[in-house]
Short mmCIF file of C-alpha atoms in Angstrom, two decimals:
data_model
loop_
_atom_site.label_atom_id
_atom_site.label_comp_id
_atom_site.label_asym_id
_atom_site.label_seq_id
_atom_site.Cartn_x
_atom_site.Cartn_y
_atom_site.Cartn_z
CA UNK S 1 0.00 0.00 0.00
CA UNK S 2 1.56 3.36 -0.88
CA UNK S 3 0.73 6.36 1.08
CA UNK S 4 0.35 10.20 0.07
CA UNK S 5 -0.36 13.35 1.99
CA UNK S 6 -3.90 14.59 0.63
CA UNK S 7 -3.76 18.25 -0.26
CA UNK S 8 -5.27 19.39 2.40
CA UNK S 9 -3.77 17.97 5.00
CA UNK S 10 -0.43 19.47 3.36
CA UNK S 11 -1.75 22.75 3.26
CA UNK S 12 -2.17 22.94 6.71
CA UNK S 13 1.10 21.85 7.41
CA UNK S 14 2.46 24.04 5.43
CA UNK S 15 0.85 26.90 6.84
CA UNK S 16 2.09 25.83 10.01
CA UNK S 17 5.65 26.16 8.67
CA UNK S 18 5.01 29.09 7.48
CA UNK S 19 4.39 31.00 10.90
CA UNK S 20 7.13 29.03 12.38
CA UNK S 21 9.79 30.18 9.70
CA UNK S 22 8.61 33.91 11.03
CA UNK S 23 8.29 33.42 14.54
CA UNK S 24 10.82 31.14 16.61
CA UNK S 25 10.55 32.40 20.53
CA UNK S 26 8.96 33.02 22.29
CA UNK S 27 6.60 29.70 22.63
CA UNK S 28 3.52 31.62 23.35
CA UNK S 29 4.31 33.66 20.48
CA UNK S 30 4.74 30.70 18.36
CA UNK S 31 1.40 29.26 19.98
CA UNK S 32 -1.06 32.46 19.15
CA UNK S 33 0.64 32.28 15.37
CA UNK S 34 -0.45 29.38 14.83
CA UNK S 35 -3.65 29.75 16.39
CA UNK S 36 -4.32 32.74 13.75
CA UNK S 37 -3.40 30.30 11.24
CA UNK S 38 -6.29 28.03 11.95
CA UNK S 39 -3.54 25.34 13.56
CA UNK S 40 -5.25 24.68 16.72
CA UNK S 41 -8.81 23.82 15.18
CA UNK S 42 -7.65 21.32 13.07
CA UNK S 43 -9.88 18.21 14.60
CA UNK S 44 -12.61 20.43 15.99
CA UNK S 45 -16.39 19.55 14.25
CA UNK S 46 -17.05 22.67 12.50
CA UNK S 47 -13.86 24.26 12.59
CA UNK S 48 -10.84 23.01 9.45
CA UNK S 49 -13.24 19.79 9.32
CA UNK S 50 -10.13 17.23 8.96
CA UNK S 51 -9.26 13.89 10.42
CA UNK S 52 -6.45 12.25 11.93
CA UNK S 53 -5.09 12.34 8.28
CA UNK S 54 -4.04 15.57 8.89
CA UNK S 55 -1.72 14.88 12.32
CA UNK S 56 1.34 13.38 10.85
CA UNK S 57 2.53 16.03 8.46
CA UNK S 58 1.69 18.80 10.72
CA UNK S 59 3.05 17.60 13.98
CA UNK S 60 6.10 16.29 12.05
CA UNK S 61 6.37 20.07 10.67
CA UNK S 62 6.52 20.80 14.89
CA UNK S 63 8.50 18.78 15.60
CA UNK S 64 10.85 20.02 13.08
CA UNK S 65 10.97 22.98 14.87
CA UNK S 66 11.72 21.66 18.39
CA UNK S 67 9.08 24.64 19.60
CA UNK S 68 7.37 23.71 23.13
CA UNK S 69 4.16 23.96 22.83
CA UNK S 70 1.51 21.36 23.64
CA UNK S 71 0.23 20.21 20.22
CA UNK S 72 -0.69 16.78 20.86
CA UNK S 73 -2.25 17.94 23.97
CA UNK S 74 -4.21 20.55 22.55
CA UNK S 75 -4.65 20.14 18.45
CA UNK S 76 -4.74 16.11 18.63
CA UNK S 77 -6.54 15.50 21.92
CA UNK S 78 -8.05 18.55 23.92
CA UNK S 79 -10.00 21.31 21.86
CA UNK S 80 -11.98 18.42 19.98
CA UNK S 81 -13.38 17.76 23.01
CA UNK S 82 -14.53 21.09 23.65
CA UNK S 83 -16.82 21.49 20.43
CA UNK S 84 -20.07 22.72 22.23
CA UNK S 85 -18.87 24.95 25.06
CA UNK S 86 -17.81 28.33 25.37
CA UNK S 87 -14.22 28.19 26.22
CA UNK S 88 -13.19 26.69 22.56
CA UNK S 89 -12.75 30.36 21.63
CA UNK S 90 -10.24 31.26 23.84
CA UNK S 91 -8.55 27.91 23.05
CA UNK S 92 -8.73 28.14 19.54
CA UNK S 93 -7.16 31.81 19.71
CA UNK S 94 -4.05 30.99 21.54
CA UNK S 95 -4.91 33.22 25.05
CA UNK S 96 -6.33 29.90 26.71
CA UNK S 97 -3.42 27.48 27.23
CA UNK S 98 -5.28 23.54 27.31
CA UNK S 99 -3.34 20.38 28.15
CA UNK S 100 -4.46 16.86 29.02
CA UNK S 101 -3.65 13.95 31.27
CA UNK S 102 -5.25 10.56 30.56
CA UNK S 103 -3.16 9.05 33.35
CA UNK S 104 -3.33 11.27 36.25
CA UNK S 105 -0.30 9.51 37.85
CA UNK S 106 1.93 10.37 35.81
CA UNK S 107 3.84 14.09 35.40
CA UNK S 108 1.84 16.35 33.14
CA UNK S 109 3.35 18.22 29.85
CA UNK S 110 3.05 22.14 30.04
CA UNK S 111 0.08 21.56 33.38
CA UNK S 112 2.88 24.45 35.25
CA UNK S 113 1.26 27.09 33.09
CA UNK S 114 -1.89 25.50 31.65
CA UNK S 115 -5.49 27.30 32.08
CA UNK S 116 -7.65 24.54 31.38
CA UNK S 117 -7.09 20.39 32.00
CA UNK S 118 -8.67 17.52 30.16
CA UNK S 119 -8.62 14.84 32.73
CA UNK S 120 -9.45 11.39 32.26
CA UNK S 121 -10.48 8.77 35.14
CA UNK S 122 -11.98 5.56 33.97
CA UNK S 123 -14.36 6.00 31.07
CA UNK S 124 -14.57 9.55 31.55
CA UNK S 125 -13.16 12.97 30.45
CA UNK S 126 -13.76 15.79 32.36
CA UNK S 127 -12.34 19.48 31.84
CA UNK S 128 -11.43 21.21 34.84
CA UNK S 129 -9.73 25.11 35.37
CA UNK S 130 -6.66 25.50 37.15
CA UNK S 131 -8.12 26.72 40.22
CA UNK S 132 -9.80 23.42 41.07
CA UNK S 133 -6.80 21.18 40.70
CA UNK S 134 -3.65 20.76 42.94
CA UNK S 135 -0.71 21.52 40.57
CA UNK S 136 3.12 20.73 41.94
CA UNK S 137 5.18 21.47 39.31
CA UNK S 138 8.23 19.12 38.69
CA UNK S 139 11.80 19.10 37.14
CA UNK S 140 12.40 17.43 33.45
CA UNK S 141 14.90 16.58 31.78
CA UNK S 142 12.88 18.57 29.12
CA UNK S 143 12.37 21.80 31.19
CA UNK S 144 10.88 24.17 28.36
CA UNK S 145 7.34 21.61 28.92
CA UNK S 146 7.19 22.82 32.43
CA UNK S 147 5.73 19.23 33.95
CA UNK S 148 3.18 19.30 36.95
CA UNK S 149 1.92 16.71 38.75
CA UNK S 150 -2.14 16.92 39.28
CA UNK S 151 -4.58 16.54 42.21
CA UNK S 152 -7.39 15.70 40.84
CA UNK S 153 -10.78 16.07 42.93
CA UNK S 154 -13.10 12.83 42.62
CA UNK S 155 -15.94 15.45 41.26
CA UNK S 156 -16.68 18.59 39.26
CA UNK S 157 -15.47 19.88 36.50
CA UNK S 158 -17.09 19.39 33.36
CA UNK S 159 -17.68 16.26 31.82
CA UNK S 160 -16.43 16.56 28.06
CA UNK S 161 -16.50 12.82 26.57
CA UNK S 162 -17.64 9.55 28.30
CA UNK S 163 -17.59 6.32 27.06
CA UNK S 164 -14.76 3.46 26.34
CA UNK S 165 -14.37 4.09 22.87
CA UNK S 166 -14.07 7.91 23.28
CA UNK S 167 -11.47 7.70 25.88
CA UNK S 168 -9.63 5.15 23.73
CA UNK S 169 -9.76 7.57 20.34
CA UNK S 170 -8.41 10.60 22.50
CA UNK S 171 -5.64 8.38 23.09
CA UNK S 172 -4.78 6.99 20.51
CA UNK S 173 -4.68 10.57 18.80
CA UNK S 174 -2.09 11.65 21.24
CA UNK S 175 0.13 8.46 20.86
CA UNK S 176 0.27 9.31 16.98
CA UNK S 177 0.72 12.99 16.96
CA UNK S 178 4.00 12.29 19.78
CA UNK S 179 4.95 9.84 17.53
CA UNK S 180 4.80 12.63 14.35
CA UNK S 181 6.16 15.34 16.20
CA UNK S 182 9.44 12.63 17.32
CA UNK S 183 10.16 11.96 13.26
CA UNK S 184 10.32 15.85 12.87
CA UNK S 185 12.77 15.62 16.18
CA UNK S 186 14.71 13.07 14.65
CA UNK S 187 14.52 14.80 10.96
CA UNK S 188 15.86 18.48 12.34
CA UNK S 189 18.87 16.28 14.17
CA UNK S 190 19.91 14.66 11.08
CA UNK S 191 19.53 18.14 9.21
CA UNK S 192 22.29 19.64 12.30
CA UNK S 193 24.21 16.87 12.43
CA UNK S 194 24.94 16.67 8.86
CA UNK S 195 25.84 20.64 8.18
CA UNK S 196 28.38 20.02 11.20
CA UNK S 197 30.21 17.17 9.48
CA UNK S 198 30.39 18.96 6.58
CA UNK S 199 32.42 21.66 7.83
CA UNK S 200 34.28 20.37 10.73
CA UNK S 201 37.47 19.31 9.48
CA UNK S 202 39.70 16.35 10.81
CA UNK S 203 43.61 15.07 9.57
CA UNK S 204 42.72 17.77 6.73
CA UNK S 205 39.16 16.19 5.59
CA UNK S 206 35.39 16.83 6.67
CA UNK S 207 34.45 14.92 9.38
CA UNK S 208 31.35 13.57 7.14
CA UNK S 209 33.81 11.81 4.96
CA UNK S 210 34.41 9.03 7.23
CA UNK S 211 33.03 5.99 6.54
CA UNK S 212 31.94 5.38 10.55
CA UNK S 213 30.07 8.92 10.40
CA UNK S 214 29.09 8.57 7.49
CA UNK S 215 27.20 4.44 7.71
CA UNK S 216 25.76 6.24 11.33
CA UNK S 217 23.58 8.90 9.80
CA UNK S 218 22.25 6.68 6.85
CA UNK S 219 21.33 4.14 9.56
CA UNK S 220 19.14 7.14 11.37
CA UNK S 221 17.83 8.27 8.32
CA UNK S 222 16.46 4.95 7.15
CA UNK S 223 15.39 4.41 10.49
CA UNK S 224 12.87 7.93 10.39
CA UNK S 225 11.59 6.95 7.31
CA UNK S 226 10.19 3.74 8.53
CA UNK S 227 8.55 5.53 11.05
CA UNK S 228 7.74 8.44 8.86
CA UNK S 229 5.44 5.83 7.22
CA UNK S 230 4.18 4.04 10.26
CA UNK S 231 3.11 7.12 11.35
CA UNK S 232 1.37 7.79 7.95
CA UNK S 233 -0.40 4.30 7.97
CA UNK S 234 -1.29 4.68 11.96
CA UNK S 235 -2.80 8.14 11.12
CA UNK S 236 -4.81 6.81 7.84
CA UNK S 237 -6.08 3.36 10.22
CA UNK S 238 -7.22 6.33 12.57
CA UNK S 239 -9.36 8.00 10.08
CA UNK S 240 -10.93 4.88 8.31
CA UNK S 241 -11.96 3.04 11.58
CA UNK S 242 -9.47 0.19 10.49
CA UNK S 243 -9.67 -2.80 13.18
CA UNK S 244 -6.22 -2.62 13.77
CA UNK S 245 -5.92 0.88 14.91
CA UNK S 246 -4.48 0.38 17.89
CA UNK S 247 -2.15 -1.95 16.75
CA UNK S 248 -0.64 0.64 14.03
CA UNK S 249 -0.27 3.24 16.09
CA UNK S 250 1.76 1.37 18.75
CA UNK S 251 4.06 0.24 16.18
CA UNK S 252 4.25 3.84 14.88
CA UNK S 253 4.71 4.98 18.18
CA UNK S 254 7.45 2.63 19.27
CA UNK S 255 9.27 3.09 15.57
CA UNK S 256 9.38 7.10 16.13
CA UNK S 257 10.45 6.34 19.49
CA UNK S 258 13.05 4.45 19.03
CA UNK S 259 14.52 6.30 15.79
CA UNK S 260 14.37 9.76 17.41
CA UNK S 261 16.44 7.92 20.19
CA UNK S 262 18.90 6.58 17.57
CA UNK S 263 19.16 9.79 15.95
CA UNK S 264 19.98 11.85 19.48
CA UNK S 265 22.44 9.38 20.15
CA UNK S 266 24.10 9.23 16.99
CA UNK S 267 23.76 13.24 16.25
CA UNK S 268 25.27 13.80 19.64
CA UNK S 269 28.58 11.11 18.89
CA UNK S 270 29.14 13.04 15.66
CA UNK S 271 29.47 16.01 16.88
CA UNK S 272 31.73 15.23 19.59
CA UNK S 273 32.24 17.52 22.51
CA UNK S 274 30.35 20.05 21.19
CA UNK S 275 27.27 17.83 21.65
CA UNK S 276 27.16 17.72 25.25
CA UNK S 277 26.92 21.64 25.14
CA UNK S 278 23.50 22.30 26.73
CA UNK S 279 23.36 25.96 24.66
CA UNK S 280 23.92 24.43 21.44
CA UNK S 281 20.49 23.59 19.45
CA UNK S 282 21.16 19.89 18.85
CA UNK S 283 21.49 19.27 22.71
CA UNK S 284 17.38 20.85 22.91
CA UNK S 285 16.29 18.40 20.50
CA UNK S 286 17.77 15.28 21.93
CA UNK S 287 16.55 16.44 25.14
CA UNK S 288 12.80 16.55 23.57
CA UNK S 289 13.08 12.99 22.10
CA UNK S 290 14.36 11.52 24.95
CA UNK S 291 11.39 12.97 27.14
CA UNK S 292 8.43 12.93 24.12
CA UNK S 293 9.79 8.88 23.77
CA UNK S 294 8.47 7.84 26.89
CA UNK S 295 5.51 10.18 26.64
CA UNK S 296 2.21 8.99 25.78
CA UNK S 297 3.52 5.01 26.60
CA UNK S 298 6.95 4.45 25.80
CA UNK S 299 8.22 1.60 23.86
CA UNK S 300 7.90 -1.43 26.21
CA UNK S 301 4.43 -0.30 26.68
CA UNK S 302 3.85 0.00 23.26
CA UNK S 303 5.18 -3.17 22.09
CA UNK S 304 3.45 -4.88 25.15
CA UNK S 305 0.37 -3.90 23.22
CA UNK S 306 0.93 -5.19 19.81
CA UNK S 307 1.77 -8.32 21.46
CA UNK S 308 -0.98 -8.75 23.40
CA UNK S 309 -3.70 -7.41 20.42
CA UNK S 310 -1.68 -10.52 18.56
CA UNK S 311 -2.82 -12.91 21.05
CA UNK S 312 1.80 -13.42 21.76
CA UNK S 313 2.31 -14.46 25.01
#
């Protein structure tokens, strides 16, 4: 089966490119550009009118540029939820930051500065505002998603989806955009890595003429594009209801996982010293693979599940 990325769906990420080729920094910045590009909508009934179709391309095109914002949180997950009720506006527009937590034990992405919180508990999805939940924010390895850990009260809030198949779509939606946005990780990494070993120069020769450097990055690269078209498939099973759903996106999500981890690893070794430098770019992004890797189950999880939807023991 060959894949292609409908029209549409690479319009919009191409629009989102095209804010963040103008805007960089600050994130919130980033976040209300996109917004005014019609970004955030992109699931919402009524709003851009796409499917899951669309989240590959665009959150690889994020990824790409290492920006922290909560786009699987928000764009993949959240503001679909949030259709019929008033708040959508200010999500949609950028001023109302949204994140979500499906597992309320574990550390929440970007819940230190977030307005509004999707929480799930059971077969339920409620939305809550910051002043009902206890928020402790927490150090990351990635500290530009400002974690929190949530205390979440056994009522209120505002239930926003309910149901075993609703909880299940809203998470399998944020397992493939993580997994999108990792292949645009891994992608910008190879782009650094291989400008460096152009120019850095060793016994008189670049660095990239090596055979060792060389055979690494080629063995990264294939490695994304596998993934690059898991993620494709898992977002197209997604959008036609395909029985294996689940299964594809695990396997996308492990793939990006593990070949944005490759990628750090390898990007850092060929640059050397100047890899380990925490102000240099590349150092960011490895950061970001390492954390958005175990986000949204990690790889053991992951492949626990395609075993077990294959009846393996």
């Amino acid at each position: 089966m060959r894949f292609r990325v409908a029209e549409v769906d690479a319009a919009l990420a191409e629009a989102a490119g095209g804010v963040l080729a103008k805007l960089t920094e600050p994130a919130d910045a980033v976040w209300r550009g996109l917004a005014g590009a019609g970004v955030l909508g992109a699931l919402v009934p009524g709003e851009a009118g796409l499917d899951e179709n669309c989240l590959p391309p665009l959150m690889e095109t994020l990824g790409h540029a290492g920006v922290a914002v909560p786009a699987a949180e928000t764009i993949a997950v959240g503001a679909p939820l949030l259709a019929e009720l008033p708040v959508l506006g200010g999500v949609l527009d950028g001023s109302v930051l949204l994140t979500v937590s499906l597992d309320t034990e574990a550390p929440v992405p970007f819940a230190a500065d977030a307005d509004l919180f999707v929480v799930g508990a059971g077969d339920r999805l409620r939305l809550f505002r910051r002043e009902e939940l206890g928020i402790t924010p927490l150090a990351s390895v990635d500290a530009s998603r400002k974690l929190a850990r949530l205390s979440v009260p056994s009522r209120g809030g505002v239930v926003v989806g309910e149901g075993a198949s609703v909880v299940e779509t809203a998470w399998l939606r944020g397992v493939l955009a993580t997994a999108g946005l990792l292949v645009g990780l891994g992608g910008r990494m190879v782009e650094l890595t291989v400008a460096y070993v152009r120019q850095r120069e060793q016994f008189g020769v670049p660095v990239g003429s090596f055979q060792a450097v060389k055979h690494a990055l080629a063995d990264v690269v294939v490695e994304l594009r596998f993934a690059r078209a898991s993620v494709l498939a898992a977002g197209w099973a997604q959008a036609a209801g395909e029985a294996d759903t689940g299964v594809r996106t695990s396997a996308a999500k492990v793939l990006a996982s593990e070949a944005a981890r490759s990628t750090a690893r390898a990007a850092i070794q060929c640059h050397g010293a100047m890899g380990y430098t925490t102000e240099y770019e590349l150092h960011r992004y490895a950061k970001r693979a390492w954390a958005l890797a175990a986000d949204w189950g990690g790889p053991a999880e992951h492949r626990a599940l395609v075993a077990r939807a294959l009846g393996l023991p």
